[in-house]
N, CA, C and O atoms as a MOPAC input file, in Angstrom:
PM7 MOZYME 1SCF
protein

 N     86.45900 1    62.44500 1   -52.76700 1
 C     86.41600 1    63.62400 1   -53.64200 1
 C     84.94500 1    64.17800 1   -53.42400 1
 O     84.30600 1    63.27600 1   -52.88200 1
 N     84.29100 1    65.09700 1   -53.59100 1
 C     83.90300 1    66.18400 1   -53.08400 1
 C     82.99000 1    66.38600 1   -54.31500 1
 O     83.53600 1    66.06200 1   -55.37000 1
 N     81.73100 1    66.84300 1   -54.42200 1
 C     81.04500 1    67.68900 1   -55.73100 1
 C     81.39200 1    68.91000 1   -55.83100 1
 O     80.91000 1    69.56800 1   -56.75300 1
 N     82.12500 1    69.39300 1   -55.09800 1
 C     82.17400 1    71.22800 1   -55.54600 1
 C     84.41000 1    70.02600 1   -56.15000 1
 O     85.24000 1    69.95200 1   -57.05600 1
 N     84.25200 1    69.75000 1   -55.44500 1
 C     85.74100 1    69.23000 1   -56.34300 1
 C     85.89200 1    68.30000 1   -57.71400 1
 O     86.93800 1    68.01000 1   -58.29500 1
 N     84.57400 1    67.93300 1   -58.04400 1
 C     84.32400 1    67.16500 1   -59.15100 1
 C     84.11300 1    68.40700 1   -60.28500 1
 O     84.59900 1    68.46400 1   -61.41400 1
 N     82.70500 1    69.95900 1   -59.20900 1
 C     83.09700 1    70.35400 1   -60.58100 1
 C     83.64300 1    71.80800 1   -60.82900 1
 O     83.37500 1    72.78700 1   -61.52600 1
 N     84.80400 1    71.30500 1   -59.61900 1
 C     86.17200 1    72.39000 1   -59.53400 1
 C     86.73700 1    71.50300 1   -60.86500 1
 O     87.08300 1    72.25100 1   -61.77900 1
 N     86.85100 1    70.47900 1   -61.07200 1
 C     87.59100 1    70.06400 1   -62.23300 1
 C     87.55300 1    69.69600 1   -63.64400 1
 O     88.35900 1    69.30000 1   -64.48600 1
 N     85.80100 1    70.09100 1   -63.55600 1
 C     85.31500 1    69.81300 1   -64.66800 1
 C     85.28400 1    71.01100 1   -65.31000 1
 O     85.10900 1    71.08900 1   -66.52600 1
 N     85.49100 1    72.27700 1   -64.35700 1
 C     84.88800 1    73.73000 1   -65.28100 1
 C     86.87800 1    74.20200 1   -65.05500 1
 O     87.27500 1    75.36600 1   -65.09300 1
 N     87.99200 1    72.72600 1   -64.79400 1
 C     88.62900 1    72.86700 1   -65.06500 1
 C     89.17400 1    72.87800 1   -66.51800 1
 O     89.72900 1    73.79900 1   -67.11700 1
 N     88.85200 1    71.51900 1   -66.96800 1
 C     88.65300 1    71.43900 1   -67.99100 1
 C     87.75200 1    72.50200 1   -68.88100 1
 O     88.13800 1    73.67100 1   -68.90200 1
 N     86.89100 1    72.23500 1   -69.41300 1
 C     86.66200 1    72.78800 1   -69.51200 1
 C     87.44600 1    74.49900 1   -70.17800 1
 O     87.49500 1    74.88600 1   -71.34500 1
 N     87.97100 1    75.20900 1   -68.88400 1
 C     89.05300 1    76.46800 1   -69.60500 1
 C     89.82100 1    75.84600 1   -70.05200 1
 O     89.96500 1    76.51100 1   -71.07800 1
 N     90.46700 1    75.09300 1   -70.15000 1
 C     91.04200 1    74.58800 1   -71.09800 1
 C     91.07900 1    74.63400 1   -72.09700 1
 O     91.81900 1    75.25700 1   -72.85900 1
 N     89.97700 1    73.72700 1   -72.31500 1
 C     90.28900 1    73.74200 1   -73.86600 1
 C     89.52400 1    74.98700 1   -74.40800 1
 O     89.64600 1    75.30500 1   -75.59100 1
 N     88.69700 1    75.72800 1   -73.51000 1
 C     88.45200 1    77.83300 1   -74.10500 1
 C     90.17000 1    78.38400 1   -74.41200 1
 O     90.53500 1    79.19300 1   -75.26600 1
 N     90.61900 1    77.99000 1   -73.88000 1
 C     92.56300 1    78.32800 1   -74.06400 1
 C     93.11200 1    77.46300 1   -74.94200 1
 O     94.34200 1    77.40800 1   -74.93800 1
 N     92.60900 1    76.87700 1   -75.58100 1
 C     93.49500 1    75.75400 1   -76.72800 1
 C     93.83000 1    74.30400 1   -76.36000 1
 O     94.00900 1    73.45600 1   -77.23400 1
 N     93.89800 1    74.07800 1   -75.25800 1
 C     94.95100 1    73.23800 1   -74.58300 1
 C     93.95300 1    71.54700 1   -75.16400 1
 O     92.74300 1    71.47200 1   -75.37500 1
 N     95.05100 1    70.35100 1   -75.28800 1
 C     94.27300 1    69.45200 1   -76.40600 1
 C     93.96500 1    69.03800 1   -74.82200 1
 O     94.12000 1    69.50000 1   -73.69200 1
 N     93.26400 1    67.50700 1   -75.68800 1
 C     92.82100 1    67.09800 1   -74.77500 1
 C     94.21100 1    66.00800 1   -73.90200 1
 O     94.32400 1    65.47200 1   -72.79900 1
 N     95.05600 1    66.11700 1   -75.15600 1
 C     96.51000 1    64.69800 1   -73.81200 1
 C     96.55700 1    65.62400 1   -73.23600 1
 O     96.96700 1    65.25200 1   -72.13600 1
 N     96.28900 1    67.55300 1   -73.17200 1
 C     96.85100 1    67.66800 1   -71.79600 1
 C     96.83500 1    67.65000 1   -70.50800 1
 O     97.36700 1    68.45000 1   -69.73900 1
 N     96.09000 1    66.53600 1   -70.22600 1
 C     94.99300 1    66.89500 1   -69.00100 1
 C     95.89400 1    66.12800 1   -67.64300 1
 O     96.18000 1    64.99000 1   -67.27100 1
 N     96.10300 1    67.49300 1   -67.22400 1
 C     97.36200 1    67.41500 1   -66.52800 1
 C     97.50600 1    66.61000 1   -64.65800 1
 O     98.00900 1    66.94200 1   -63.58500 1
 N     96.58600 1    65.24700 1   -65.30000 1
 C     95.79400 1    64.20600 1   -64.57500 1
 C     97.03700 1    62.69000 1   -65.25100 1
 O     97.12400 1    61.58900 1   -64.70800 1
 N     97.85600 1    63.16000 1   -66.57000 1
 C     98.54100 1    62.24900 1   -67.23200 1
 C     99.93400 1    63.19800 1   -66.95100 1
 O    100.92200 1    63.11100 1   -67.68000 1
 N     99.88200 1    63.80700 1   -66.17500 1
 C    101.69700 1    64.35600 1   -66.17400 1
 C    102.27900 1    62.70100 1   -65.23100 1
 O    101.39500 1    61.89900 1   -64.92900 1
 N    103.32500 1    62.47200 1   -64.97300 1
 C    103.94000 1    61.58700 1   -64.56100 1
 C    103.84900 1    62.11900 1   -63.60700 1
 O    102.97600 1    61.39200 1   -63.13300 1
 N    104.12000 1    63.22300 1   -62.45000 1
 C    104.28300 1    63.10500 1   -60.88600 1
 C    102.91600 1    62.77200 1   -60.14500 1
 O    102.85900 1    62.45100 1   -58.95800 1
 N    101.53100 1    62.92000 1   -61.22100 1
 C    100.48000 1    63.25600 1   -60.24000 1
 C     99.69900 1    61.30900 1   -60.98000 1
 O     98.58400 1    61.01400 1   -60.55200 1
 N    100.07800 1    60.75100 1   -61.51900 1
 C     99.81000 1    59.55100 1   -61.96300 1
 C    100.40500 1    58.51200 1   -60.37700 1
 O    101.54300 1    58.58600 1   -59.91300 1
 N     99.35800 1    57.68700 1   -59.86400 1
 C     99.53600 1    56.83300 1   -58.66700 1
 C    100.28300 1    55.52900 1   -58.86100 1
 O    100.10600 1    54.93000 1   -59.92200 1
 N    100.72300 1    55.25700 1   -58.36800 1
 C    102.30600 1    54.31600 1   -57.89100 1
 C    101.25000 1    53.29300 1   -57.08900 1
 O    101.03900 1    53.60500 1   -55.91700 1
 N    100.85300 1    52.60300 1   -57.38300 1
 C    100.57300 1    50.65700 1   -57.23000 1
 C     99.61500 1    50.56100 1   -55.82000 1
 O     99.66900 1    49.67800 1   -54.96300 1
 N     98.52700 1    52.01400 1   -55.86400 1
 C     97.94800 1    52.02400 1   -54.59100 1
 C     96.58500 1    51.89400 1   -55.39900 1
 O     96.63600 1    52.46000 1   -56.49200 1
 N     95.22800 1    51.19700 1   -55.06600 1
 C     94.50700 1    50.44200 1   -55.51500 1
 C     93.25600 1    52.34700 1   -55.01600 1
 O     92.73400 1    53.17500 1   -55.76300 1
 N     93.28700 1    52.25800 1   -53.89200 1
 C     92.68400 1    53.76600 1   -54.10300 1
 C     93.14900 1    55.21300 1   -54.38800 1
 O     92.57700 1    56.21800 1   -54.81100 1
 N     94.72300 1    54.85600 1   -53.89500 1
 C     94.54800 1    56.06200 1   -54.59300 1
 C     94.51800 1    56.49600 1   -56.95000 1
 O     94.36100 1    57.47400 1   -57.68100 1
 N     94.78100 1    54.99900 1   -57.09300 1
 C     94.14500 1    54.88100 1   -59.32100 1
 C     92.80200 1    54.82700 1   -59.07000 1
 O     92.10000 1    55.21600 1   -60.00300 1
 N     92.10500 1    54.36900 1   -57.84300 1
 C     90.62600 1    55.59400 1   -57.93300 1
 C     90.33900 1    56.77400 1   -58.06400 1
 O     89.72800 1    57.30900 1   -58.98900 1
 N     90.65800 1    57.10400 1   -57.38500 1
 C     90.58200 1    58.47300 1   -56.76000 1
 C     91.18700 1    59.67100 1   -57.46700 1
 O     90.89800 1    60.84700 1   -57.24600 1
 N     92.49300 1    58.98800 1   -58.77600 1
 C     93.22900 1    59.19900 1   -59.58200 1
 C     92.47900 1    59.83900 1   -61.45000 1
 O     92.74000 1    60.72900 1   -62.25900 1
 N     91.39300 1    58.58900 1   -61.30100 1
 C     91.01600 1    58.02200 1   -62.72400 1
 C     89.57900 1    59.06900 1   -62.50400 1
 O     89.12600 1    59.66700 1   -63.48000 1
 N     89.03900 1    59.18400 1   -61.33300 1
 C     88.22000 1    60.30100 1   -60.79100 1
 C     88.23600 1    61.89000 1   -61.34500 1
 O     87.37800 1    62.71100 1   -61.67200 1
 N     89.33600 1    61.86100 1   -61.28200 1
 C     89.89200 1    63.31200 1   -61.33800 1
 C     90.21000 1    63.29600 1   -62.87700 1
 O     89.60000 1    64.02200 1   -63.66300 1
 N     91.10200 1    62.51400 1   -63.22200 1
 C     91.70500 1    62.50100 1   -64.90900 1
 C     90.13800 1    62.56600 1   -65.82400 1
 O     90.25800 1    63.03900 1   -66.95400 1
 N     88.93800 1    62.20000 1   -65.47800 1
 C     88.10700 1    61.99400 1   -65.56900 1
 C     86.92000 1    62.96500 1   -65.96800 1
 O     86.42700 1    63.16200 1   -67.07800 1
 N     86.61500 1    63.50000 1   -64.77100 1
 C     86.33700 1    64.75100 1   -64.55400 1
 C     86.43000 1    66.04600 1   -65.21400 1
 O     85.58000 1    66.80500 1   -65.67900 1
 N     88.14900 1    66.10300 1   -65.09300 1
 C     88.75900 1    67.08900 1   -66.46700 1
 C     88.59100 1    66.69600 1   -67.75600 1
 O     89.02000 1    67.45600 1   -68.62400 1
 N     88.23900 1    66.01700 1   -67.97200 1
 C     88.25200 1    65.13200 1   -69.29400 1
 C     87.20500 1    65.33800 1   -69.55500 1
 O     87.26700 1    65.75400 1   -70.71300 1
 N     86.06200 1    65.33400 1   -69.21000 1
 C     84.56200 1    65.24600 1   -69.07000 1
 C     84.53300 1    66.94500 1   -69.19200 1
 O     84.27400 1    67.24900 1   -70.35600 1
 N     84.70900 1    68.04700 1   -68.38800 1
 C     84.50900 1    69.18700 1   -68.62600 1
 C     85.42700 1    69.44300 1   -69.76700 1
 O     85.27000 1    70.66300 1   -69.78200 1
 N     86.65900 1    69.11400 1   -71.18900 1
 C     87.47900 1    69.42800 1   -71.76000 1
 C     86.30200 1    68.89600 1   -72.94600 1
 O     86.14700 1    69.73700 1   -73.83200 1
 N     85.57900 1    67.82900 1   -73.08000 1
 C     84.84200 1    67.35700 1   -74.29900 1
 C     83.32200 1    68.16900 1   -73.57100 1
 O     82.43600 1    67.31900 1   -73.66100 1
 N     83.09500 1    68.67700 1   -73.31100 1
 C     81.71000 1    69.39000 1   -72.83300 1
 C     82.13600 1    70.83800 1   -73.28700 1
 O     81.14300 1    71.52800 1   -73.05400 1
 N     82.81600 1    71.38900 1   -73.65400 1
 C     83.51100 1    72.55800 1   -74.43000 1
 C     83.62600 1    72.48900 1   -75.26000 1
 O     83.47100 1    73.52000 1   -75.91500 1
 N     83.94000 1    71.42700 1   -75.86200 1
 C     84.32400 1    70.93200 1   -77.22800 1
 C     82.97900 1    71.10200 1   -77.97700 1
 O     82.69700 1    71.84100 1   -78.92000 1
 N     82.17100 1    70.14100 1   -77.23600 1
 C     81.15400 1    69.94300 1   -77.99800 1
 C     81.10500 1    70.93800 1   -78.01200 1
 O     81.53800 1    71.38800 1   -79.07400 1
 N     80.61900 1    72.00400 1   -77.01800 1
 C     79.36700 1    73.08700 1   -77.63500 1
 C     80.18000 1    73.88000 1   -78.39200 1
 O     79.90200 1    75.07000 1   -78.24200 1
 N     81.66000 1    73.54100 1   -79.63800 1
 C     82.06700 1    74.45000 1   -80.07900 1
 C     81.49200 1    74.16300 1   -81.67700 1
 O     81.12900 1    73.06300 1   -82.09500 1
 N     81.50900 1    75.42100 1   -82.43800 1
 C     81.18100 1    74.44700 1   -83.76800 1
 C     79.88600 1    73.90900 1   -84.00900 1
 O     79.87700 1    73.22300 1   -85.03100 1
 N     78.56200 1    73.99300 1   -83.30600 1
 C     77.68600 1    72.90100 1   -83.20900 1
 C     78.22900 1    71.49200 1   -83.42800 1
 O     77.91200 1    70.83400 1   -84.41900 1
 N     79.11100 1    71.01300 1   -82.41700 1
 C     79.32000 1    69.87300 1   -82.87600 1
 C     78.29300 1    69.03200 1   -81.68300 1
 O     78.07400 1    67.82400 1   -81.59500 1
 N     77.83500 1    70.03900 1   -80.92800 1
 C     76.84000 1    69.20600 1   -79.94100 1
 C     75.69300 1    69.15800 1   -80.53500 1
 O     75.23400 1    68.01800 1   -80.45900 1
 N     74.92100 1    69.98200 1   -81.17500 1
 C     73.62800 1    69.82400 1   -82.57400 1
 C     73.73800 1    67.90300 1   -83.29700 1
 O     72.91700 1    66.99400 1   -83.17700 1
 N     75.18800 1    67.92200 1   -84.05600 1
 C     75.66900 1    66.77500 1   -84.67300 1
 C     75.32800 1    65.68000 1   -83.71800 1
 O     74.44700 1    64.88300 1   -84.04200 1
 N     76.04000 1    65.54300 1   -82.38800 1
 C     76.44400 1    64.49100 1   -81.42300 1
 C     74.74000 1    64.23500 1   -81.65600 1
 O     74.40200 1    63.17200 1   -82.17600 1
 N     73.49300 1    65.42000 1   -81.18200 1
 C     72.76100 1    64.72900 1   -80.53100 1
 C     71.71700 1    64.05100 1   -81.58500 1
 O     70.76900 1    63.31400 1   -81.31200 1
 N     72.15700 1    64.50800 1   -82.88300 1
 C     71.51200 1    64.24600 1   -84.25600 1
 C     72.00700 1    63.04100 1   -85.16500 1
 O     71.79000 1    62.64000 1   -86.30800 1
 N     72.66100 1    62.72600 1   -84.24500 1
 C     73.21900 1    61.14800 1   -84.12300 1
 C     72.77500 1    59.74800 1   -83.61100 1
 O     72.79400 1    58.62000 1   -84.10400 1
 N     72.16700 1    60.53100 1   -81.83700 1
 C     71.14700 1    59.90300 1   -81.07500 1
 C     69.87200 1    59.72000 1   -81.76400 1
 O     69.29900 1    58.64400 1   -81.93200 1
 N     69.54500 1    60.68700 1   -82.08400 1
 C     68.17400 1    60.56800 1   -82.54500 1
 C     68.00700 1    59.95900 1   -84.30900 1
 O     68.34900 1    60.52100 1   -85.35000 1
 N     67.24500 1    58.40100 1   -84.05800 1
 C     67.00100 1    57.62900 1   -85.41500 1
 C     66.06600 1    58.61100 1   -86.43700 1
 O     65.36500 1    59.48000 1   -85.91800 1
 N     66.07900 1    58.47900 1   -87.56000 1
 C     65.26300 1    59.90400 1   -88.66300 1
 C     63.72400 1    59.47500 1   -88.76800 1
 O     63.28900 1    58.36900 1   -89.09000 1
 N     63.08600 1    60.50000 1   -88.45600 1
 C     61.48800 1    60.17100 1   -88.81500 1
 C     61.31500 1    59.18300 1   -90.29400 1
 O     61.87900 1    59.43700 1   -91.35800 1
 N     60.08400 1    57.63200 1   -89.95200 1
 C     60.02800 1    57.22900 1   -91.42100 1
 C     58.67500 1    57.63900 1   -91.61300 1
 O     57.77500 1    58.29400 1   -91.08600 1
 N     58.92800 1    57.00800 1   -92.52800 1
 C     58.10600 1    57.21500 1   -93.64400 1
 C     56.28900 1    56.93100 1   -93.80700 1
 O     56.02000 1    56.53000 1   -94.93900 1
 N     55.23000 1    57.05200 1   -93.01200 1
 C     53.92400 1    56.26600 1   -93.38900 1
 C     53.88300 1    56.35900 1   -94.50300 1
 O     54.03900 1    57.44900 1   -95.05200 1
 N     53.66500 1    55.25900 1   -95.15700 1
 C     52.88400 1    54.75800 1   -96.72400 1
 C     51.01000 1    54.92800 1   -96.53100 1
 O     50.26500 1    54.64300 1   -97.46800 1

């Protein structure tokens, strides 16, 4: 997969979230897109699935200030110096 394809898949995931689709509606979960036994095909499928999901999750996090909450959880509270 090229970087352009990766970005396109992330944008597609973000657009899907904007349109109201759920994360489980990832098109790479469709039975006809699932790989059948080939390790190389599995790796490519997983990369595409994850790129779409990342775009969907990024758009979801940007809604309702979820991204602010996310970063607050990552930063420890300040300690008071006595």
